[in-house]
Amino acid sequence: MELKEVDKKFFEKSTIQVAKGLLGKYLVKEIGRNLIVGRIVETEAYLKDDPASHSYKGKTRRNAQMFNIPGMSYVYFTYGMYHCLNLVTNKKDVGEAVLIRAVEPISGICFMKRHRKKKDEKNLTNGPAKVCQAFNITKEDNAINMKSKFSPIRIMKGEKDKFSIVSTTRIGISKGKEKPHRFYIKDNRFISKK
DNA sequence: CCGGTGATGCCCT
DNA sequence: GGGCATCACCGGT
């Protein structure tokens, strides 16, 4: 399959638009000569003035990247053992991002299995921390400009594919629960659990 | 299949 | 010291 760069302004739209736009795109990590690739099937939008967002109370050391330019990575550490990957959206200093919640394994599946310590393909990347384990994404990958051609992690597009998008409330949060800011590809088997 | 629960470390107040 | 944008495992059904 041929993968191409996404448009220059891809991340500079409203966060909801980007969250939907990321569905069907490809998360690519380059490790030496190998490409680890997953098709994005589930995302969540985190907006400013959203009590569920890390940026809600303003900039801190932890969330600083959320206020960086669109297309930056914001990787945070949580529950003492997991990482989650976000992509900064909208404009610099706004404080919005999209969480990558699930991807469909495409390539580098042995790598993913090794890093997840799991053999079951269905369970490899159907959750935000699972995606990071499978792709070996850690704090080291915080503050990476995904738009740079030299970035080891990038978002790319493939051939056109058609699918329906479902919007629901978000998962695993206590505040801001009512907002329908979770998006996924209908009927895809790699969606994270309800 | 389902729900409940413990793990585990760091940031922020 | 509280609270996590989670996950694996366990036991019941």
Short mmCIF file of C-alpha atoms in Angstrom, two decimals, chain A residues 10-11 15 17 19 22 33 40 47 54 59 61-62 65 81 99 107-108 113 119 144 146 150 158 162 165-166 168 171:
data_model
loop_
_atom_site.label_atom_id
_atom_site.label_comp_id
_atom_site.label_asym_id
_atom_site.label_seq_id
_atom_site.Cartn_x
_atom_site.Cartn_y
_atom_site.Cartn_z
CA PHE A 10 -4.40 18.78 8.48
CA PHE A 11 -4.04 19.46 12.20
CA THR A 15 -10.40 19.52 17.11
CA GLN A 17 -12.86 17.88 12.64
CA ALA A 19 -10.68 13.74 15.46
CA LEU A 22 -7.91 10.97 11.68
CA ARG A 33 14.29 0.02 8.36
CA ILE A 40 -6.68 4.63 13.08
CA LEU A 47 -11.15 20.73 23.91
CA HIS A 54 -5.63 17.90 30.81
CA LYS A 59 -0.51 25.03 31.08
CA ARG A 61 4.79 20.98 33.05
CA ARG A 62 2.90 17.82 32.25
CA GLN A 65 2.72 20.15 24.63
CA MET A 81 2.56 2.32 33.99
CA LEU A 99 -6.34 11.03 21.75
CA SER A 107 2.19 -3.92 9.38
CA GLY A 108 4.92 -4.71 11.89
CA LYS A 113 3.04 -8.71 19.56
CA LYS A 119 -0.34 -13.15 20.61
CA ILE A 144 7.61 15.28 18.35
CA MET A 146 4.56 14.77 13.34
CA PHE A 150 12.26 13.31 9.69
CA GLY A 158 -3.61 5.78 2.05
CA LYS A 162 -15.35 4.65 2.81
CA ILE A 165 -18.37 7.42 11.68
CA VAL A 166 -20.11 6.85 14.99
CA THR A 168 -20.53 8.66 21.37
CA ILE A 171 -14.64 6.40 27.97
#
